[in-house]
Amino acid sequence: MTKNIGSGFRDADSELFGRLLQCLDFMGEIPFFRAYKSHSWASLKIEPGQTILDVACGTGSDLIQLADRYPETNFIGVERSESFLAVAKERAGSRANLQFLPGDAHKIPLEDRRAHGARIDRSLQHVEAPAAVMKEMARVTKIGGHIVACEPDWETFVLFNGEFDDSRKIAGFFQRSIRHPFIGRELASLMNQSGVEPLETHVHAYWTGKVQEADVIFDVRKVADQCAEADLIAQEDVDNWWSLSQQASQKGIFLAALSIVEASGVVGSV
């Protein structure tokens, strides 16, 4: 069975790269995603002269914005995907306070206590061992430095077009394609286990009434077809569900929704 966006981010250097890039760029223009990211940036307590790390930085779009917003702060992005890393470097241009490094989130290529703060955004859901990544973030962050993580909780994922049964099956199939679908609720616990004192948790609720938007972000049509391939839904019913979703979108009754959990903490001495 072919991958969908949910599983595709585990190996971004695959044939899905173009689709993954489209998804990230599209989300970057949506006010909701801009707003929750800005809120999470504030939790880093960024100051001039600091070094801030972004783990699994993807296209580098967040760091580029941060580098422009805080010109006297140094930013480092670590990304294992060669394809995303190339995009990040190209888009960053010659910004003197921004650096991108190849590296795996499970073994961050920085010495102990290098960064004043570290962040990770929607990537723990895809890595092999989220606890190991959190411990690495704590290792490379100075004592008293802030760590911020934002992750979806896919049990909150809802699709609705006026029909319940197939909508639940499609949403559930996508949930199961995520390696760690419930990671959002675990963030504060992971911090606590990694020597990071949890400070605050915020829940940001995303929703859209546009099926086209949901398709770009959640790969809805492909996931529905995968349900048919897995004999969970008949292909005829999948086609009907998609048609009904388009009609519901036009009528203003379609819904796709998801909660993203933001957790922040401070690195302790132990």
PDB file of C-alpha atoms in Angstrom:
ATOM      1  CA  MET A   1       0.000   0.000   0.000  1.00  0.00           C
ATOM      2  CA  THR A   2       1.305   3.456  -0.874  1.00  0.00           C
ATOM      3  CA  LYS A   3       2.159   5.906   1.897  1.00  0.00           C
ATOM      4  CA  ASN A   4       0.042   8.882   2.815  1.00  0.00           C
ATOM      5  CA  ILE A   5       1.194  12.119   4.404  1.00  0.00           C
ATOM      6  CA  GLY A   6       0.743  10.633   7.863  1.00  0.00           C
ATOM      7  CA  SER A   7       3.417   7.999   7.322  1.00  0.00           C
ATOM      8  CA  GLY A   8       5.368   9.830   4.628  1.00  0.00           C
ATOM      9  CA  PHE A   9       7.238  12.181   6.964  1.00  0.00           C
ATOM     10  CA  ARG A  10       9.134   9.226   8.446  1.00  0.00           C
ATOM     11  CA  ASP A  11      11.202   9.204   5.249  1.00  0.00           C
ATOM     12  CA  ALA A  12      10.940  12.620   3.640  1.00  0.00           C
ATOM     13  CA  ASP A  13      13.532  11.750   0.991  1.00  0.00           C
ATOM     14  CA  SER A  14      11.081   9.430  -0.739  1.00  0.00           C
ATOM     15  CA  GLU A  15       8.890   9.830  -3.802  1.00  0.00           C
ATOM     16  CA  LEU A  16       6.451  11.745  -1.565  1.00  0.00           C
ATOM     17  CA  PHE A  17       8.856  14.642  -0.979  1.00  0.00           C
ATOM     18  CA  GLY A  18       7.087  17.022  -3.369  1.00  0.00           C
ATOM     19  CA  ARG A  19       3.753  16.298  -1.700  1.00  0.00           C
ATOM     20  CA  LEU A  20       5.239  16.794   1.775  1.00  0.00           C
ATOM     21  CA  LEU A  21       6.786  20.098   0.731  1.00  0.00           C
ATOM     22  CA  GLN A  22       3.452  21.259  -0.689  1.00  0.00           C
ATOM     23  CA  CYS A  23       1.753  20.362   2.592  1.00  0.00           C
ATOM     24  CA  LEU A  24       4.237  22.278   4.766  1.00  0.00           C
ATOM     25  CA  ASP A  25       4.241  25.355   2.551  1.00  0.00           C
ATOM     26  CA  PHE A  26       0.443  25.350   2.432  1.00  0.00           C
ATOM     27  CA  MET A  27       0.121  25.125   6.213  1.00  0.00           C
ATOM     28  CA  GLY A  28       2.650  27.912   6.597  1.00  0.00           C
ATOM     29  CA  GLU A  29       0.207  30.326   4.979  1.00  0.00           C
ATOM     30  CA  ILE A  30      -2.777  29.412   7.182  1.00  0.00           C
ATOM     31  CA  PRO A  31      -3.421  31.896  10.038  1.00  0.00           C
ATOM     32  CA  PHE A  32      -3.991  29.136  12.619  1.00  0.00           C
ATOM     33  CA  PHE A  33      -0.562  27.608  12.104  1.00  0.00           C
ATOM     34  CA  ARG A  34       1.111  31.006  12.116  1.00  0.00           C
ATOM     35  CA  ALA A  35      -0.645  31.888  15.372  1.00  0.00           C
ATOM     36  CA  TYR A  36       0.215  28.753  17.362  1.00  0.00           C
ATOM     37  CA  LYS A  37       3.812  28.869  16.145  1.00  0.00           C
ATOM     38  CA  SER A  38       4.154  32.497  17.212  1.00  0.00           C
ATOM     39  CA  HIS A  39       2.760  31.582  20.631  1.00  0.00           C
ATOM     40  CA  SER A  40       5.283  28.760  20.974  1.00  0.00           C
ATOM     41  CA  TRP A  41       8.152  31.038  19.948  1.00  0.00           C
ATOM     42  CA  ALA A  42       7.282  33.393  22.792  1.00  0.00           C
ATOM     43  CA  SER A  43       7.643  30.475  25.220  1.00  0.00           C
ATOM     44  CA  LEU A  44      11.334  30.198  24.297  1.00  0.00           C
ATOM     45  CA  LYS A  45      12.030  33.581  25.961  1.00  0.00           C
ATOM     46  CA  ILE A  46      14.464  34.509  23.190  1.00  0.00           C
ATOM     47  CA  GLU A  47      17.055  37.188  23.983  1.00  0.00           C
ATOM     48  CA  PRO A  48      19.901  38.833  22.008  1.00  0.00           C
ATOM     49  CA  GLY A  49      23.150  36.880  22.010  1.00  0.00           C
ATOM     50  CA  GLN A  50      21.508  33.524  22.616  1.00  0.00           C
ATOM     51  CA  THR A  51      21.679  30.388  20.479  1.00  0.00           C
ATOM     52  CA  ILE A  52      18.328  28.725  19.758  1.00  0.00           C
ATOM     53  CA  LEU A  53      18.012  25.216  18.310  1.00  0.00           C
ATOM     54  CA  ASP A  54      15.223  23.878  16.088  1.00  0.00           C
ATOM     55  CA  VAL A  55      15.226  20.063  15.950  1.00  0.00           C
ATOM     56  CA  ALA A  56      13.882  18.422  12.776  1.00  0.00           C
ATOM     57  CA  CYS A  57      13.510  21.881  11.272  1.00  0.00           C
ATOM     58  CA  GLY A  58      12.161  20.759   7.885  1.00  0.00           C
ATOM     59  CA  THR A  59      12.192  23.548   5.311  1.00  0.00           C
ATOM     60  CA  GLY A  60      13.561  26.000   7.874  1.00  0.00           C
ATOM     61  CA  SER A  61      10.625  28.362   7.456  1.00  0.00           C
ATOM     62  CA  ASP A  62      10.214  28.876  11.213  1.00  0.00           C
ATOM     63  CA  LEU A  63      13.891  29.620  11.725  1.00  0.00           C
ATOM     64  CA  ILE A  64      13.989  32.031   8.805  1.00  0.00           C
ATOM     65  CA  GLN A  65      11.170  34.024  10.369  1.00  0.00           C
ATOM     66  CA  LEU A  66      12.820  33.882  13.791  1.00  0.00           C
ATOM     67  CA  ALA A  67      16.188  34.946  12.389  1.00  0.00           C
ATOM     68  CA  ASP A  68      14.558  38.003  10.848  1.00  0.00           C
ATOM     69  CA  ARG A  69      12.578  38.783  14.011  1.00  0.00           C
ATOM     70  CA  TYR A  70      15.620  38.426  16.302  1.00  0.00           C
ATOM     71  CA  PRO A  71      18.643  39.585  14.258  1.00  0.00           C
ATOM     72  CA  GLU A  72      20.971  39.537  17.288  1.00  0.00           C
ATOM     73  CA  THR A  73      20.150  35.919  18.183  1.00  0.00           C
ATOM     74  CA  ASN A  74      21.807  32.895  16.582  1.00  0.00           C
ATOM     75  CA  PHE A  75      19.655  30.050  15.285  1.00  0.00           C
ATOM     76  CA  ILE A  76      20.631  26.478  14.407  1.00  0.00           C
ATOM     77  CA  GLY A  77      18.414  24.045  12.541  1.00  0.00           C
ATOM     78  CA  VAL A  78      19.061  20.294  12.523  1.00  0.00           C
ATOM     79  CA  GLU A  79      17.405  18.148   9.860  1.00  0.00           C
ATOM     80  CA  ARG A  80      18.128  14.587   8.690  1.00  0.00           C
ATOM     81  CA  SER A  81      16.312  14.841   5.346  1.00  0.00           C
ATOM     82  CA  GLU A  82      18.746  15.880   2.629  1.00  0.00           C
ATOM     83  CA  SER A  83      15.857  17.187   0.534  1.00  0.00           C
ATOM     84  CA  PHE A  84      14.419  19.413   3.267  1.00  0.00           C
ATOM     85  CA  LEU A  85      17.902  20.554   4.276  1.00  0.00           C
ATOM     86  CA  ALA A  86      18.639  21.685   0.712  1.00  0.00           C
ATOM     87  CA  VAL A  87      15.374  23.659   0.611  1.00  0.00           C
ATOM     88  CA  ALA A  88      16.136  25.249   3.985  1.00  0.00           C
ATOM     89  CA  LYS A  89      19.619  26.368   2.979  1.00  0.00           C
ATOM     90  CA  GLU A  90      18.403  27.771  -0.330  1.00  0.00           C
ATOM     91  CA  ARG A  91      15.554  29.709   1.269  1.00  0.00           C
ATOM     92  CA  ALA A  92      17.728  31.010   4.123  1.00  0.00           C
ATOM     93  CA  GLY A  93      20.129  32.702   1.750  1.00  0.00           C
ATOM     94  CA  SER A  94      22.994  34.555   3.405  1.00  0.00           C
ATOM     95  CA  ARG A  95      21.446  35.283   6.814  1.00  0.00           C
ATOM     96  CA  ALA A  96      24.451  35.515   9.132  1.00  0.00           C
ATOM     97  CA  ASN A  97      22.577  34.437  12.271  1.00  0.00           C
ATOM     98  CA  LEU A  98      21.167  31.229  10.797  1.00  0.00           C
ATOM     99  CA  GLN A  99      22.864  27.852  10.338  1.00  0.00           C
ATOM    100  CA  PHE A 100      21.539  24.491   9.164  1.00  0.00           C
ATOM    101  CA  LEU A 101      23.191  21.188  10.070  1.00  0.00           C
ATOM    102  CA  PRO A 102      22.543  17.638   8.843  1.00  0.00           C
ATOM    103  CA  GLY A 103      21.704  15.363  11.717  1.00  0.00           C
ATOM    104  CA  ASP A 104      19.308  12.945  13.356  1.00  0.00           C
ATOM    105  CA  ALA A 105      17.075  14.146  16.178  1.00  0.00           C
ATOM    106  CA  HIS A 106      18.087  11.058  18.195  1.00  0.00           C
ATOM    107  CA  LYS A 107      21.734  12.179  18.103  1.00  0.00           C
ATOM    108  CA  ILE A 108      21.837  15.959  17.782  1.00  0.00           C
ATOM    109  CA  PRO A 109      25.251  17.051  16.394  1.00  0.00           C
ATOM    110  CA  LEU A 110      25.944  19.621  19.139  1.00  0.00           C
ATOM    111  CA  GLU A 111      27.997  19.524  22.318  1.00  0.00           C
ATOM    112  CA  ASP A 112      26.411  19.502  25.759  1.00  0.00           C
ATOM    113  CA  ARG A 113      24.762  22.761  26.899  1.00  0.00           C
ATOM    114  CA  ARG A 114      25.352  24.520  23.588  1.00  0.00           C
ATOM    115  CA  ALA A 115      21.896  26.100  23.146  1.00  0.00           C
ATOM    116  CA  HIS A 116      20.019  28.567  25.327  1.00  0.00           C
ATOM    117  CA  GLY A 117      16.723  27.113  24.133  1.00  0.00           C
ATOM    118  CA  ALA A 118      15.391  24.345  21.885  1.00  0.00           C
ATOM    119  CA  ARG A 119      12.175  23.600  20.070  1.00  0.00           C
ATOM    120  CA  ILE A 120      10.571  20.807  18.075  1.00  0.00           C
ATOM    121  CA  ASP A 121       7.330  21.150  16.141  1.00  0.00           C
ATOM    122  CA  ARG A 122       5.157  18.273  14.859  1.00  0.00           C
ATOM    123  CA  SER A 123       8.140  15.942  14.482  1.00  0.00           C
ATOM    124  CA  LEU A 124       8.088  13.791  17.627  1.00  0.00           C
ATOM    125  CA  GLN A 125       5.021  12.076  16.162  1.00  0.00           C
ATOM    126  CA  HIS A 126       7.226  10.696  13.374  1.00  0.00           C
ATOM    127  CA  VAL A 127      10.548   9.814  15.066  1.00  0.00           C
ATOM    128  CA  GLU A 128      11.421   6.325  16.271  1.00  0.00           C
ATOM    129  CA  ALA A 129      11.928   7.214  19.949  1.00  0.00           C
ATOM    130  CA  PRO A 130      10.384  10.480  21.200  1.00  0.00           C
ATOM    131  CA  ALA A 131      11.798  10.045  24.723  1.00  0.00           C
ATOM    132  CA  ALA A 132      15.330   9.745  23.343  1.00  0.00           C
ATOM    133  CA  VAL A 133      14.865  12.894  21.274  1.00  0.00           C
ATOM    134  CA  MET A 134      13.589  14.845  24.274  1.00  0.00           C
ATOM    135  CA  LYS A 135      16.613  13.730  26.302  1.00  0.00           C
ATOM    136  CA  GLU A 136      18.892  14.881  23.507  1.00  0.00           C
ATOM    137  CA  MET A 137      17.205  18.281  23.465  1.00  0.00           C
ATOM    138  CA  ALA A 138      17.746  18.532  27.216  1.00  0.00           C
ATOM    139  CA  ARG A 139      21.397  17.502  26.838  1.00  0.00           C
ATOM    140  CA  VAL A 140      22.281  20.234  24.364  1.00  0.00           C
ATOM    141  CA  THR A 141      20.332  22.968  26.197  1.00  0.00           C
ATOM    142  CA  LYS A 142      21.877  25.001  28.999  1.00  0.00           C
ATOM    143  CA  ILE A 143      20.648  24.647  32.571  1.00  0.00           C
ATOM    144  CA  GLY A 144      17.715  27.019  32.931  1.00  0.00           C
ATOM    145  CA  GLY A 145      17.122  27.073  29.174  1.00  0.00           C
ATOM    146  CA  HIS A 146      13.639  26.696  27.750  1.00  0.00           C
ATOM    147  CA  ILE A 147      12.415  23.744  25.701  1.00  0.00           C
ATOM    148  CA  VAL A 148       9.183  23.960  23.710  1.00  0.00           C
ATOM    149  CA  ALA A 149       7.436  21.108  21.886  1.00  0.00           C
ATOM    150  CA  CYS A 150       4.261  21.204  19.792  1.00  0.00           C
ATOM    151  CA  GLU A 151       2.578  17.979  18.686  1.00  0.00           C
ATOM    152  CA  PRO A 152      -0.885  16.862  17.536  1.00  0.00           C
ATOM    153  CA  ASP A 153      -3.015  14.485  19.547  1.00  0.00           C
ATOM    154  CA  TRP A 154      -4.577  12.451  16.774  1.00  0.00           C
ATOM    155  CA  GLU A 155      -7.351  11.060  18.959  1.00  0.00           C
ATOM    156  CA  THR A 156      -8.879  14.533  18.554  1.00  0.00           C
ATOM    157  CA  PHE A 157      -8.857  14.243  14.747  1.00  0.00           C
ATOM    158  CA  VAL A 158     -12.362  14.645  13.327  1.00  0.00           C
ATOM    159  CA  LEU A 159     -13.735  14.380   9.809  1.00  0.00           C
ATOM    160  CA  PHE A 160     -17.433  15.024   9.207  1.00  0.00           C
ATOM    161  CA  ASN A 161     -19.511  15.594   6.095  1.00  0.00           C
ATOM    162  CA  GLY A 162     -22.939  14.760   7.512  1.00  0.00           C
ATOM    163  CA  GLU A 163     -22.171  11.021   7.529  1.00  0.00           C
ATOM    164  CA  PHE A 164     -20.714   9.357  10.623  1.00  0.00           C
ATOM    165  CA  ASP A 165     -19.560   5.787  10.001  1.00  0.00           C
ATOM    166  CA  ASP A 166     -17.231   6.169   7.015  1.00  0.00           C
ATOM    167  CA  SER A 167     -15.974   9.525   8.313  1.00  0.00           C
ATOM    168  CA  ARG A 168     -14.850   7.817  11.524  1.00  0.00           C
ATOM    169  CA  LYS A 169     -13.190   4.985   9.602  1.00  0.00           C
ATOM    170  CA  ILE A 170     -11.225   7.385   7.404  1.00  0.00           C
ATOM    171  CA  ALA A 171     -10.120   9.544  10.339  1.00  0.00           C
ATOM    172  CA  GLY A 172      -9.164   6.409  12.268  1.00  0.00           C
ATOM    173  CA  PHE A 173      -7.128   5.043   9.368  1.00  0.00           C
ATOM    174  CA  PHE A 174      -5.129   8.267   9.183  1.00  0.00           C
ATOM    175  CA  GLN A 175      -4.606   8.200  12.953  1.00  0.00           C
ATOM    176  CA  ARG A 176      -3.137   4.703  12.686  1.00  0.00           C
ATOM    177  CA  SER A 177      -0.717   5.830   9.972  1.00  0.00           C
ATOM    178  CA  ILE A 178       0.996   8.131  12.494  1.00  0.00           C
ATOM    179  CA  ARG A 179       3.852   6.429  14.349  1.00  0.00           C
ATOM    180  CA  HIS A 180       3.031   8.091  17.694  1.00  0.00           C
ATOM    181  CA  PRO A 181      -0.555   9.342  17.348  1.00  0.00           C
ATOM    182  CA  PHE A 182      -1.023  10.313  21.018  1.00  0.00           C
ATOM    183  CA  ILE A 183       2.296  12.110  21.503  1.00  0.00           C
ATOM    184  CA  GLY A 184       0.636  15.469  22.139  1.00  0.00           C
ATOM    185  CA  ARG A 185      -0.725  14.429  25.526  1.00  0.00           C
ATOM    186  CA  GLU A 186       2.642  12.908  26.488  1.00  0.00           C
ATOM    187  CA  LEU A 187       4.806  16.022  26.074  1.00  0.00           C
ATOM    188  CA  ALA A 188       4.881  17.215  29.685  1.00  0.00           C
ATOM    189  CA  SER A 189       5.542  13.649  30.854  1.00  0.00           C
ATOM    190  CA  LEU A 190       8.425  13.263  28.387  1.00  0.00           C
ATOM    191  CA  MET A 191       9.915  16.516  29.622  1.00  0.00           C
ATOM    192  CA  ASN A 192       9.646  15.400  33.230  1.00  0.00           C
ATOM    193  CA  GLN A 193      11.408  12.120  32.402  1.00  0.00           C
ATOM    194  CA  SER A 194      14.204  14.019  30.629  1.00  0.00           C
ATOM    195  CA  GLY A 195      15.203  16.415  33.390  1.00  0.00           C
ATOM    196  CA  VAL A 196      13.032  19.228  32.076  1.00  0.00           C
ATOM    197  CA  GLU A 197      10.654  20.894  34.530  1.00  0.00           C
ATOM    198  CA  PRO A 198       7.282  21.312  32.776  1.00  0.00           C
ATOM    199  CA  LEU A 199       5.980  24.877  32.962  1.00  0.00           C
ATOM    200  CA  GLU A 200       2.907  25.307  30.799  1.00  0.00           C
ATOM    201  CA  THR A 201       0.685  23.347  28.448  1.00  0.00           C
ATOM    202  CA  HIS A 202      -1.579  24.945  25.871  1.00  0.00           C
ATOM    203  CA  VAL A 203      -3.990  23.293  23.453  1.00  0.00           C
ATOM    204  CA  HIS A 204      -4.527  24.905  20.057  1.00  0.00           C
ATOM    205  CA  ALA A 205      -7.613  23.803  18.120  1.00  0.00           C
ATOM    206  CA  TYR A 206      -7.449  23.765  14.316  1.00  0.00           C
ATOM    207  CA  TRP A 207     -10.504  23.374  12.133  1.00  0.00           C
ATOM    208  CA  THR A 208     -11.496  23.938   8.538  1.00  0.00           C
ATOM    209  CA  GLY A 209     -14.775  23.748   6.670  1.00  0.00           C
ATOM    210  CA  LYS A 210     -13.014  23.384   3.315  1.00  0.00           C
ATOM    211  CA  VAL A 211     -12.492  19.862   2.055  1.00  0.00           C
ATOM    212  CA  GLN A 212      -9.782  21.054  -0.357  1.00  0.00           C
ATOM    213  CA  GLU A 213      -7.785  22.460   2.571  1.00  0.00           C
ATOM    214  CA  ALA A 214      -8.262  19.247   4.535  1.00  0.00           C
ATOM    215  CA  ASP A 215      -7.067  17.238   1.543  1.00  0.00           C
ATOM    216  CA  VAL A 216      -3.779  19.144   1.287  1.00  0.00           C
ATOM    217  CA  ILE A 217      -3.090  18.860   5.019  1.00  0.00           C
ATOM    218  CA  PHE A 218      -4.488  15.401   5.806  1.00  0.00           C
ATOM    219  CA  ASP A 219      -4.379  13.643   2.418  1.00  0.00           C
ATOM    220  CA  VAL A 220      -8.082  12.903   2.850  1.00  0.00           C
ATOM    221  CA  ARG A 221      -8.828  11.546  -0.617  1.00  0.00           C
ATOM    222  CA  LYS A 222      -5.831   9.214  -0.642  1.00  0.00           C
ATOM    223  CA  VAL A 223      -6.576   7.998   2.884  1.00  0.00           C
ATOM    224  CA  ALA A 224     -10.165   7.282   1.883  1.00  0.00           C
ATOM    225  CA  ASP A 225      -8.935   5.242  -1.091  1.00  0.00           C
ATOM    226  CA  GLN A 226      -6.535   3.390   1.212  1.00  0.00           C
ATOM    227  CA  CYS A 227      -9.520   2.428   3.350  1.00  0.00           C
ATOM    228  CA  ALA A 228     -10.982   0.798   0.248  1.00  0.00           C
ATOM    229  CA  GLU A 229      -7.676  -0.974  -0.490  1.00  0.00           C
ATOM    230  CA  ALA A 230      -7.729  -2.324   3.069  1.00  0.00           C
ATOM    231  CA  ASP A 231     -11.339  -3.536   2.631  1.00  0.00           C
ATOM    232  CA  LEU A 232     -12.555  -1.229   5.385  1.00  0.00           C
ATOM    233  CA  ILE A 233     -14.921   0.635   3.059  1.00  0.00           C
ATOM    234  CA  ALA A 234     -16.202  -0.336  -0.384  1.00  0.00           C
ATOM    235  CA  GLN A 235     -14.693   1.775  -3.177  1.00  0.00           C
ATOM    236  CA  GLU A 236     -18.175   2.873  -4.243  1.00  0.00           C
ATOM    237  CA  ASP A 237     -18.833   4.131  -0.713  1.00  0.00           C
ATOM    238  CA  VAL A 238     -15.489   5.943  -0.698  1.00  0.00           C
ATOM    239  CA  ASP A 239     -16.411   7.712  -3.928  1.00  0.00           C
ATOM    240  CA  ASN A 240     -19.783   8.633  -2.468  1.00  0.00           C
ATOM    241  CA  TRP A 241     -18.123   9.892   0.724  1.00  0.00           C
ATOM    242  CA  TRP A 242     -15.798  12.119  -1.264  1.00  0.00           C
ATOM    243  CA  SER A 243     -18.647  13.504  -3.344  1.00  0.00           C
ATOM    244  CA  LEU A 244     -20.662  14.148  -0.182  1.00  0.00           C
ATOM    245  CA  SER A 245     -17.647  15.904   1.375  1.00  0.00           C
ATOM    246  CA  GLN A 246     -17.350  18.245  -1.593  1.00  0.00           C
ATOM    247  CA  GLN A 247     -21.052  19.048  -1.376  1.00  0.00           C
ATOM    248  CA  ALA A 248     -20.796  19.570   2.396  1.00  0.00           C
ATOM    249  CA  SER A 249     -17.864  21.908   1.870  1.00  0.00           C
ATOM    250  CA  GLN A 250     -19.908  24.015  -0.530  1.00  0.00           C
ATOM    251  CA  LYS A 251     -22.807  24.116   1.944  1.00  0.00           C
ATOM    252  CA  GLY A 252     -20.559  25.046   4.868  1.00  0.00           C
ATOM    253  CA  ILE A 253     -21.166  21.865   6.881  1.00  0.00           C
ATOM    254  CA  PHE A 254     -17.918  19.963   6.248  1.00  0.00           C
ATOM    255  CA  LEU A 255     -15.553  19.766   9.224  1.00  0.00           C
ATOM    256  CA  ALA A 256     -11.962  18.657   9.711  1.00  0.00           C
ATOM    257  CA  ALA A 257     -10.505  19.386  13.147  1.00  0.00           C
ATOM    258  CA  LEU A 258      -7.408  18.566  15.200  1.00  0.00           C
ATOM    259  CA  SER A 259      -5.876  19.697  18.503  1.00  0.00           C
ATOM    260  CA  ILE A 260      -2.182  20.575  18.735  1.00  0.00           C
ATOM    261  CA  VAL A 261      -0.629  20.494  22.202  1.00  0.00           C
ATOM    262  CA  GLU A 262       2.136  22.942  23.097  1.00  0.00           C
ATOM    263  CA  ALA A 263       4.274  22.170  26.151  1.00  0.00           C
ATOM    264  CA  SER A 264       7.124  24.258  27.528  1.00  0.00           C
ATOM    265  CA  GLY A 265       9.651  23.554  30.249  1.00  0.00           C
ATOM    266  CA  VAL A 266      12.991  24.548  31.773  1.00  0.00           C
ATOM    267  CA  VAL A 267      16.083  22.343  31.825  1.00  0.00           C
ATOM    268  CA  GLY A 268      17.036  21.402  35.382  1.00  0.00           C
ATOM    269  CA  SER A 269      20.425  20.618  36.898  1.00  0.00           C
ATOM    270  CA  VAL A 270      19.904  16.853  36.963  1.00  0.00           C
TER     271      VAL A 270
END
